[in-house]
Structure formats: C-alpha cells, structure tokens
mmCIF file of C-alpha atoms in Angstrom:
data_model
loop_
_atom_site.group_PDB
_atom_site.id
_atom_site.type_symbol
_atom_site.label_atom_id
_atom_site.label_comp_id
_atom_site.label_asym_id
_atom_site.label_seq_id
_atom_site.Cartn_x
_atom_site.Cartn_y
_atom_site.Cartn_z
ATOM 1 C CA MET Z 1 3.076 35.451 -41.531
ATOM 2 C CA LYS Z 2 6.008 33.244 -42.326
ATOM 3 C CA SER Z 3 7.954 34.657 -39.392
ATOM 4 C CA ILE Z 4 5.071 33.878 -37.026
ATOM 5 C CA VAL Z 5 4.921 30.293 -38.278
ATOM 6 C CA LEU Z 6 8.663 29.900 -37.778
ATOM 7 C CA PHE Z 7 8.387 31.431 -34.301
ATOM 8 C CA LEU Z 8 5.612 29.031 -33.309
ATOM 9 C CA ALA Z 9 7.461 26.083 -34.806
ATOM 10 C CA PHE Z 10 10.445 26.927 -32.597
ATOM 11 C CA VAL Z 11 8.689 27.996 -29.393
ATOM 12 C CA LEU Z 12 5.796 25.527 -29.084
ATOM 13 C CA PRO Z 13 7.985 22.380 -28.892
ATOM 14 C CA LEU Z 14 9.983 24.050 -26.129
ATOM 15 C CA TYR Z 15 6.814 25.017 -24.278
ATOM 16 C CA PHE Z 16 5.293 21.548 -24.451
ATOM 17 C CA SER Z 17 8.630 19.939 -23.599
ATOM 18 C CA HIS Z 18 8.845 22.113 -20.485
ATOM 19 C CA ALA Z 19 5.230 21.349 -19.612
ATOM 20 C CA THR Z 20 5.902 17.615 -19.983
ATOM 21 C CA ASP Z 21 8.980 17.875 -17.769
ATOM 22 C CA THR Z 22 6.938 19.695 -15.126
ATOM 23 C CA ILE Z 23 4.241 17.037 -15.205
ATOM 24 C CA SER Z 24 6.902 14.323 -14.990
ATOM 25 C CA ASP Z 25 8.586 16.036 -12.035
ATOM 26 C CA LEU Z 26 5.286 16.388 -10.193
ATOM 27 C CA GLN Z 27 4.544 12.732 -10.923
ATOM 28 C CA VAL Z 28 7.831 11.653 -9.365
ATOM 29 C CA VAL Z 29 7.189 13.834 -6.299
ATOM 30 C CA ARG Z 30 3.759 12.244 -5.903
ATOM 31 C CA GLY Z 31 5.285 8.822 -6.483
ATOM 32 C CA LYS Z 32 7.884 9.329 -3.759
ATOM 33 C CA TYR Z 33 5.209 10.460 -1.326
ATOM 34 C CA LEU Z 34 3.054 7.386 -1.954
ATOM 35 C CA PHE Z 35 6.107 5.111 -2.066
ATOM 36 C CA ASN Z 36 6.901 6.173 1.506
ATOM 37 C CA ALA Z 37 3.285 5.963 2.666
ATOM 38 C CA SER Z 38 2.907 2.491 1.170
ATOM 39 C CA GLY Z 39 6.010 1.121 2.884
ATOM 40 C CA CYS Z 40 7.556 -0.205 -0.322
ATOM 41 C CA MET Z 41 11.056 0.098 1.097
ATOM 42 C CA ASN Z 42 10.099 -1.737 4.294
ATOM 43 C CA CYS Z 43 8.983 -4.932 2.581
ATOM 44 C CA HIS Z 44 11.237 -4.979 -0.462
ATOM 45 C CA SER Z 45 14.569 -4.315 1.257
ATOM 46 C CA GLU Z 46 16.191 -6.887 3.471
ATOM 47 C CA HIS Z 47 19.093 -4.464 3.902
ATOM 48 C CA ARG Z 48 18.842 -0.705 3.387
ATOM 49 C CA SER Z 49 22.259 -0.837 1.716
ATOM 50 C CA ARG Z 50 20.543 -2.733 -1.115
ATOM 51 C CA PRO Z 51 17.282 -0.804 -1.479
ATOM 52 C CA LEU Z 52 14.372 -2.622 -3.119
ATOM 53 C CA ALA Z 53 16.506 -5.675 -3.976
ATOM 54 C CA GLY Z 54 14.096 -7.939 -2.070
ATOM 55 C CA GLY Z 55 14.708 -10.687 0.458
ATOM 56 C CA HIS Z 56 12.766 -9.322 3.428
ATOM 57 C CA PRO Z 57 10.822 -12.210 5.051
ATOM 58 C CA ILE Z 58 7.073 -11.889 5.482
ATOM 59 C CA VAL Z 59 5.992 -14.546 7.963
ATOM 60 C CA THR Z 60 2.353 -15.628 7.838
ATOM 61 C CA ALA Z 61 0.227 -18.552 8.996
ATOM 62 C CA GLN Z 62 0.632 -20.006 5.499
ATOM 63 C CA GLY Z 63 4.431 -19.856 5.563
ATOM 64 C CA THR Z 64 7.249 -17.410 4.881
ATOM 65 C CA PHE Z 65 7.226 -15.246 1.791
ATOM 66 C CA TYR Z 66 10.291 -13.344 0.613
ATOM 67 C CA ALA Z 67 9.665 -9.999 -1.026
ATOM 68 C CA PRO Z 68 10.919 -9.798 -4.618
ATOM 69 C CA ASN Z 69 13.442 -7.480 -6.208
ATOM 70 C CA ILE Z 70 11.630 -4.406 -7.575
ATOM 71 C CA THR Z 71 14.682 -2.430 -8.700
ATOM 72 C CA PRO Z 72 14.982 -1.613 -12.433
ATOM 73 C CA ASP Z 73 17.206 -4.683 -12.933
ATOM 74 C CA LYS Z 74 16.079 -6.314 -16.182
ATOM 75 C CA GLU Z 75 16.696 -9.927 -15.139
ATOM 76 C CA PHE Z 76 15.685 -10.144 -11.488
ATOM 77 C CA GLY Z 77 13.820 -6.864 -10.987
ATOM 78 C CA ILE Z 78 11.098 -5.012 -12.856
ATOM 79 C CA GLY Z 79 13.310 -3.283 -15.412
ATOM 80 C CA ASN Z 80 11.367 -4.806 -18.304
ATOM 81 C CA TRP Z 81 7.955 -4.000 -16.872
ATOM 82 C CA SER Z 82 5.752 -1.546 -18.697
ATOM 83 C CA ASP Z 83 3.460 0.863 -16.890
ATOM 84 C CA LYS Z 84 0.641 -1.487 -17.835
ATOM 85 C CA ASP Z 85 2.447 -4.427 -16.191
ATOM 86 C CA PHE Z 86 2.932 -2.464 -12.973
ATOM 87 C CA LEU Z 87 -0.672 -1.311 -13.002
ATOM 88 C CA ARG Z 88 -1.887 -4.867 -13.474
ATOM 89 C CA ALA Z 89 0.243 -6.104 -10.593
ATOM 90 C CA LEU Z 90 -1.114 -3.568 -8.094
ATOM 91 C CA ARG Z 91 -4.657 -3.418 -9.414
ATOM 92 C CA ASP Z 92 -5.281 -7.091 -10.207
ATOM 93 C CA GLY Z 93 -2.581 -8.974 -8.314
ATOM 94 C CA VAL Z 94 -1.343 -10.562 -11.542
ATOM 95 C CA SER Z 95 2.243 -10.714 -12.825
ATOM 96 C CA PRO Z 96 3.314 -9.753 -16.372
ATOM 97 C CA THR Z 97 3.414 -13.488 -17.185
ATOM 98 C CA GLY Z 98 -0.137 -14.004 -15.943
ATOM 99 C CA LYS Z 99 0.633 -15.635 -12.577
ATOM 100 C CA TYR Z 100 -1.493 -14.786 -9.546
ATOM 101 C CA TYR Z 101 0.335 -13.128 -6.677
ATOM 102 C CA TYR Z 102 -0.007 -14.397 -3.148
ATOM 103 C CA PRO Z 103 -1.853 -12.018 -0.792
ATOM 104 C CA SER Z 104 1.365 -11.498 1.191
ATOM 105 C CA PHE Z 105 1.690 -8.764 -1.449
ATOM 106 C CA SER Z 106 -0.927 -6.193 -0.412
ATOM 107 C CA PHE Z 107 -2.554 -5.867 -3.842
ATOM 108 C CA THR Z 108 -5.896 -6.320 -2.071
ATOM 109 C CA SER Z 109 -5.337 -2.802 -0.722
ATOM 110 C CA TYR Z 110 -3.270 -1.292 -3.533
ATOM 111 C CA THR Z 111 -6.077 -2.169 -5.951
ATOM 112 C CA LYS Z 112 -7.856 0.904 -4.540
ATOM 113 C CA LEU Z 113 -5.137 3.316 -5.695
ATOM 114 C CA THR Z 114 -5.927 5.425 -8.737
ATOM 115 C CA ASP Z 115 -4.169 4.633 -12.006
ATOM 116 C CA SER Z 116 -2.234 7.908 -11.844
ATOM 117 C CA ASP Z 117 -1.012 7.187 -8.309
ATOM 118 C CA ILE Z 118 0.093 3.669 -9.216
ATOM 119 C CA ILE Z 119 2.054 4.899 -12.239
ATOM 120 C CA ALA Z 120 3.556 7.720 -10.151
ATOM 121 C CA ILE Z 121 4.950 5.121 -7.722
ATOM 122 C CA LYS Z 122 6.537 3.254 -10.622
ATOM 123 C CA LYS Z 123 8.108 6.439 -12.000
ATOM 124 C CA TYR Z 124 9.790 6.993 -8.651
ATOM 125 C CA ILE Z 125 10.929 3.368 -8.306
ATOM 126 C CA ASP Z 126 12.439 3.588 -11.801
ATOM 127 C CA LEU Z 127 14.903 6.173 -10.450
ATOM 128 C CA TYR Z 128 16.518 3.632 -8.098
ATOM 129 C CA PRO Z 129 19.693 1.852 -9.206
ATOM 130 C CA ALA Z 130 19.261 -1.617 -10.653
ATOM 131 C CA ILE Z 131 20.541 -4.331 -8.307
ATOM 132 C CA HIS Z 132 21.253 -7.760 -9.749
ATOM 133 C CA GLN Z 133 19.867 -9.947 -6.966
ATOM 134 C CA LYS Z 134 17.851 -13.106 -7.475
ATOM 135 C CA ARG Z 135 14.685 -13.622 -5.477
ATOM 136 C CA ARG Z 136 14.815 -16.033 -2.555
ATOM 137 C CA PRO Z 137 12.253 -18.877 -2.920
ATOM 138 C CA ASN Z 138 9.182 -18.732 -0.696
ATOM 139 C CA GLU Z 139 8.693 -21.333 2.032
ATOM 140 C CA ILE Z 140 4.952 -21.981 1.891
ATOM 141 C CA LYS Z 141 2.929 -24.716 3.551
ATOM 142 C CA PHE Z 142 0.602 -27.089 1.718
ATOM 143 C CA PRO Z 143 -1.948 -26.478 0.233
ATOM 144 C CA MET Z 144 -1.123 -22.782 -0.291
ATOM 145 C CA ASN Z 145 2.116 -23.769 -2.024
ATOM 146 C CA GLN Z 146 -0.071 -24.898 -4.919
ATOM 147 C CA ARG Z 147 -0.455 -21.683 -6.888
ATOM 148 C CA LYS Z 148 -3.612 -22.971 -8.598
ATOM 149 C CA ILE Z 149 -5.443 -22.639 -5.289
ATOM 150 C CA LEU Z 150 -5.125 -18.863 -5.623
ATOM 151 C CA LEU Z 151 -7.934 -18.871 -8.167
ATOM 152 C CA PHE Z 152 -10.235 -20.177 -5.427
ATOM 153 C CA TRP Z 153 -8.741 -17.744 -2.910
ATOM 154 C CA ARG Z 154 -9.384 -14.770 -5.173
ATOM 155 C CA ALA Z 155 -12.962 -15.795 -5.853
ATOM 156 C CA MET Z 156 -13.601 -15.987 -2.109
ATOM 157 C CA ASN Z 157 -11.491 -13.138 -0.775
ATOM 158 C CA PHE Z 158 -10.339 -10.580 -3.348
ATOM 159 C CA ARG Z 159 -12.795 -7.808 -2.599
ATOM 160 C CA SER Z 160 -12.433 -4.153 -1.726
ATOM 161 C CA TYR Z 161 -13.707 -3.732 1.794
ATOM 162 C CA GLY Z 162 -14.193 -0.379 3.427
ATOM 163 C CA LEU Z 163 -16.251 1.748 5.738
ATOM 164 C CA SER Z 164 -19.437 3.411 4.540
ATOM 165 C CA ALA Z 165 -22.465 5.047 6.141
ATOM 166 C CA ASP Z 166 -23.702 1.652 7.322
ATOM 167 C CA GLN Z 167 -20.187 0.886 8.672
ATOM 168 C CA LYS Z 168 -19.334 -1.627 5.945
ATOM 169 C CA ARG Z 169 -18.859 -1.511 2.208
ATOM 170 C CA VAL Z 170 -18.231 -4.504 -0.040
ATOM 171 C CA THR Z 171 -17.490 -3.423 -3.582
ATOM 172 C CA LYS Z 172 -17.198 -5.588 -6.642
ATOM 173 C CA TYR Z 173 -14.184 -7.905 -6.785
ATOM 174 C CA LYS Z 174 -11.496 -5.258 -7.194
ATOM 175 C CA GLY Z 175 -10.948 -1.682 -8.227
ATOM 176 C CA VAL Z 176 -10.241 1.929 -7.400
ATOM 177 C CA TYR Z 177 -11.480 3.416 -4.129
ATOM 178 C CA ARG Z 178 -14.984 4.783 -4.506
ATOM 179 C CA PRO Z 179 -15.603 7.967 -2.514
ATOM 180 C CA ASP Z 180 -18.635 7.955 -0.244
ATOM 181 C CA LYS Z 181 -20.865 10.834 -1.343
ATOM 182 C CA ASN Z 182 -22.350 10.996 2.154
ATOM 183 C CA LYS Z 183 -18.956 11.765 3.684
ATOM 184 C CA SER Z 184 -16.719 14.831 3.624
ATOM 185 C CA ALA Z 185 -13.660 15.316 1.436
ATOM 186 C CA SER Z 186 -11.420 14.921 4.497
ATOM 187 C CA TRP Z 187 -13.060 11.639 5.464
ATOM 188 C CA ASN Z 188 -12.747 10.264 1.938
ATOM 189 C CA ASN Z 189 -9.111 11.336 1.681
ATOM 190 C CA GLY Z 190 -8.388 9.661 5.016
ATOM 191 C CA ALA Z 191 -10.199 6.509 3.893
ATOM 192 C CA TYR Z 192 -8.236 6.451 0.622
ATOM 193 C CA LEU Z 193 -4.918 6.748 2.432
ATOM 194 C CA VAL Z 194 -5.755 4.202 5.152
ATOM 195 C CA GLU Z 195 -7.450 1.631 2.935
ATOM 196 C CA ALA Z 196 -5.185 1.931 -0.114
ATOM 197 C CA ALA Z 197 -1.711 3.436 0.348
ATOM 198 C CA LEU Z 198 -1.129 2.823 4.059
ATOM 199 C CA HIS Z 199 -2.986 -0.530 3.813
ATOM 200 C CA CYS Z 200 -3.563 -0.561 7.589
ATOM 201 C CA THR Z 201 -6.188 -3.269 7.300
ATOM 202 C CA GLU Z 202 -3.641 -5.826 6.085
ATOM 203 C CA CYS Z 203 -2.271 -6.152 9.611
ATOM 204 C CA HIS Z 204 -5.045 -4.761 11.801
ATOM 205 C CA THR Z 205 -7.991 -6.817 10.493
ATOM 206 C CA PRO Z 206 -8.383 -10.502 11.464
ATOM 207 C CA ARG Z 207 -8.166 -13.102 8.705
ATOM 208 C CA ASN Z 208 -9.940 -16.353 8.027
ATOM 209 C CA GLY Z 209 -8.251 -19.740 7.746
ATOM 210 C CA ILE Z 210 -6.976 -19.124 4.225
ATOM 211 C CA GLY Z 211 -5.852 -15.549 4.746
ATOM 212 C CA GLY Z 212 -8.914 -13.590 3.690
ATOM 213 C CA LEU Z 213 -9.937 -10.474 5.609
ATOM 214 C CA LYS Z 214 -12.887 -10.686 8.005
ATOM 215 C CA ALA Z 215 -14.704 -7.517 6.977
ATOM 216 C CA LYS Z 216 -17.144 -7.611 9.899
ATOM 217 C CA GLU Z 217 -14.163 -7.287 12.277
ATOM 218 C CA TRP Z 218 -12.633 -4.348 10.407
ATOM 219 C CA MET Z 219 -9.485 -2.998 12.127
ATOM 220 C CA SER Z 220 -10.241 -4.849 15.377
ATOM 221 C CA GLY Z 221 -6.754 -6.336 15.686
ATOM 222 C CA SER Z 222 -4.944 -9.456 14.537
ATOM 223 C CA PRO Z 223 -1.937 -11.582 15.557
ATOM 224 C CA PHE Z 224 1.257 -10.340 13.916
ATOM 225 C CA ILE Z 225 3.081 -13.620 13.494
ATOM 226 C CA GLU Z 226 6.393 -12.251 12.240
ATOM 227 C CA GLU Z 227 7.380 -10.699 15.544
ATOM 228 C CA ASN Z 228 5.119 -12.662 17.908
ATOM 229 C CA ARG Z 229 3.183 -9.484 18.564
ATOM 230 C CA VAL Z 230 -0.389 -8.383 18.036
ATOM 231 C CA ALA Z 231 -1.487 -5.728 15.564
ATOM 232 C CA GLY Z 232 -3.858 -4.043 17.995
ATOM 233 C CA ASN Z 233 -7.483 -3.064 17.794
ATOM 234 C CA ILE Z 234 -7.436 0.446 16.319
ATOM 235 C CA THR Z 235 -11.183 1.001 16.328
ATOM 236 C CA PRO Z 236 -12.569 3.612 18.770
ATOM 237 C CA ASP Z 237 -13.714 0.964 21.271
ATOM 238 C CA LYS Z 238 -12.867 2.387 24.704
ATOM 239 C CA GLU Z 239 -12.099 -0.955 26.345
ATOM 240 C CA THR Z 240 -10.051 -2.884 23.804
ATOM 241 C CA GLY Z 241 -9.388 -0.272 21.124
ATOM 242 C CA LEU Z 242 -8.193 3.319 20.977
ATOM 243 C CA GLY Z 243 -11.411 5.080 21.893
ATOM 244 C CA ASN Z 244 -9.666 7.059 24.627
ATOM 245 C CA TRP Z 245 -7.034 8.470 22.281
ATOM 246 C CA THR Z 246 -7.346 12.147 21.451
ATOM 247 C CA THR Z 247 -6.405 13.673 18.119
ATOM 248 C CA LYS Z 248 -3.203 14.878 19.774
ATOM 249 C CA ASP Z 249 -2.444 11.320 20.947
ATOM 250 C CA TRP Z 250 -2.900 10.033 17.416
ATOM 251 C CA THR Z 251 -0.714 12.787 15.975
ATOM 252 C CA THR Z 252 2.151 12.057 18.357
ATOM 253 C CA PHE Z 253 1.878 8.352 17.626
ATOM 254 C CA LEU Z 254 1.891 8.730 13.847
ATOM 255 C CA ILE Z 255 4.857 11.109 13.908
ATOM 256 C CA ASP Z 256 7.035 9.824 16.758
ATOM 257 C CA GLY Z 257 5.722 6.320 17.439
ATOM 258 C CA VAL Z 258 5.001 7.135 21.070
ATOM 259 C CA ARG Z 259 1.755 6.000 22.711
ATOM 260 C CA PRO Z 260 -0.152 8.104 25.291
ATOM 261 C CA ASP Z 261 1.288 5.913 28.088
ATOM 262 C CA GLY Z 262 4.819 6.756 26.950
ATOM 263 C CA GLY Z 263 5.520 3.390 25.367
ATOM 264 C CA GLU Z 264 7.304 3.311 22.023
ATOM 265 C CA VAL Z 265 6.502 1.095 19.072
ATOM 266 C CA LEU Z 266 8.970 -1.517 17.849
ATOM 267 C CA GLY Z 267 9.555 -3.721 14.844
ATOM 268 C CA GLU Z 268 7.435 -3.365 11.738
ATOM 269 C CA MET Z 269 5.241 -0.584 13.130
ATOM 270 C CA TYR Z 270 8.339 1.446 13.931
ATOM 271 C CA ARG Z 271 9.370 1.263 10.271
ATOM 272 C CA ILE Z 272 5.851 2.100 9.102
ATOM 273 C CA ILE Z 273 5.845 5.245 11.230
ATOM 274 C CA ARG Z 274 9.417 6.383 10.669
ATOM 275 C CA TYR Z 275 9.407 5.956 6.905
ATOM 276 C CA GLY Z 276 5.675 6.343 6.265
ATOM 277 C CA THR Z 277 3.179 8.145 8.476
ATOM 278 C CA ALA Z 278 5.788 10.541 9.839
ATOM 279 C CA LYS Z 279 6.310 11.788 6.280
ATOM 280 C CA LEU Z 280 2.643 12.523 5.615
ATOM 281 C CA THR Z 281 1.579 16.120 5.239
ATOM 282 C CA GLU Z 282 -0.229 17.607 8.223
ATOM 283 C CA GLN Z 283 -3.508 17.664 6.268
ATOM 284 C CA ASP Z 284 -3.227 14.030 5.177
ATOM 285 C CA ARG Z 285 -2.301 12.934 8.695
ATOM 286 C CA ASN Z 286 -5.306 14.775 10.110
ATOM 287 C CA ASP Z 287 -7.551 13.133 7.523
ATOM 288 C CA VAL Z 288 -6.178 9.699 8.406
ATOM 289 C CA ILE Z 289 -6.920 10.336 12.078
ATOM 290 C CA PHE Z 290 -10.399 11.660 11.256
ATOM 291 C CA TYR Z 291 -11.174 8.474 9.342
ATOM 292 C CA LEU Z 292 -9.784 6.143 12.016
ATOM 293 C CA GLN Z 293 -11.759 7.893 14.731
ATOM 294 C CA SER Z 294 -14.934 7.322 12.678
ATOM 295 C CA LEU Z 295 -14.560 3.533 12.593
ATOM 296 C CA ARG Z 296 -17.229 1.375 14.184
ATOM 297 C CA PRO Z 297 -16.025 0.403 17.701
ATOM 298 C CA ILE Z 298 -15.393 -3.337 17.932
ATOM 299 C CA LYS Z 299 -14.397 -5.172 21.092
#
C-alpha cells in the first residue's frame, strides 16, 4: 500500500503538470489564431520591426488616435496587467486604472468574445518581447477630447448589435455573443467571428455624429477616413452591395484580396486579409461567408 501511495505521489504531479502544459499550449495556439483574426498587429504596430509597440494612427471624424503599446513592457506596455485587467479592457472598454477607452479601440466588438478567447489572446501577446516605447498622445477634437463625455457616449452607443431572425438584435449594454437558437452552428460561428474577432462592423457600418454604430444600416458601408476610401456595402444587395458575389468569389477575396473584377484591395483591408482572413481555417472562412451572405440587403 505504501508503495502505491509513493507511486501516486510521484506520478500524479507529473501527469497534471503535463496536462496543464497541454492546456496552456492549446490556449496559446487559440490565442495566436484570434490575435491574427482580430488584427491586433495591424493597429498596434506602426512598424513591423517593433511589433505591438504602438504608434499606428487611427484617423476618425473625431480626430487621430494613436494605438498604445501592448507589449509586455511594464512601464509603457501591459506587462503589469493581470488577466482580469485584460478581460475588463476588451469586455468593458475600461482600463486597469478605471478610465474609459475611446471607441477607436474596438471593444464594442471584442466585448462579444468569450472569456477564454480573450485570455487566450493575452497569453499569446505575453510571448512577444517587451519594447520600451512611450505612447504618442492622441490628437482629438473638442468635445470628444473631454474624456468625461465618454460616459454619455457609452450610455447611448455601447451595445452589442447583431443579426437575428428578424434581421436585427440589440442586446443589453455589453457582453459575450449570444448564439441564435434559430440558426445553425455554422451561422452562429460565422456571426461570432464577424461580429467579435474580425469586427467587420467597425468599418463597414455607418456611424452617427458621435461615432456610434447605426444598427439599422448594418454592414451597408461607411467612409473610411484614414485612406480617403469607402468601406463598402457588404450586404447581399445586388445593386450597391455584394449580392452578385458567389461563395467562390468571397473565398478568393478573403484569401488573396482579389475581387471578382480582378481588382486588388489596398491599404487597411489588404492588411486585414493578408494577416487575418487569409489565416482562417477553411471551415471558419466558409462560416464567415455563410453569415455575410445571410445579411439583410441594404442599398
């Protein structure tokens, strides 16, 4: 009996240690996948030689925002953030010190990610080298440069919008994506990826005067101020949207960035495709397309 106890005392810690390592490894793999899909590198890296050190300009109607350093640097990055801090930032749009984030940070979409997916992203980011680079100050117009106004903005605009059986869903204030029981698993997976990780609506849905999404015009296109281009109507409307695109057209676009007419995407969308949608699994990409093709056509 004593020998069995000694055996278990020796073996069980090794077993659970190995199991923990496996879970951790899988978490990092999942985190990397969602990190790419979410475009974290695109926004948080002004130069790819200094990954995630911040500085990339995000130009909006309210002014220019500069993405912060999210490397593990303890002074200028997120090296001192706990998992809870990171979760709060993406779920609630609130910093570890209690400050409200501006909606140039897509927390209004990331709020729909599950807790496990949010923490997985952090575990992957934690593997990057710390870069000691101070954040560049934002250049925001009045009155949005008054951070107190964000309380009003959140009350009016921080909601989880999405597509449901009646073509619109408005959930309570914030929170994880809620699967539609009337839809298939593929549809719900596509909706989760599009609405949360890929955050397509942040560019492709028009906004009101203070930067809130116009849910009734979901994915119908919006000016993309940064590059003087338009984030097009991606609903299935056959005149102004992508209603004439086949599944094959969508697949080619999301992998290679080439439209059915042979034109190639540029700028921000090029980065989104190259580092994001092109890296999706075939199943996830098909689910994304399935969801987008189900949108209500809007002219």
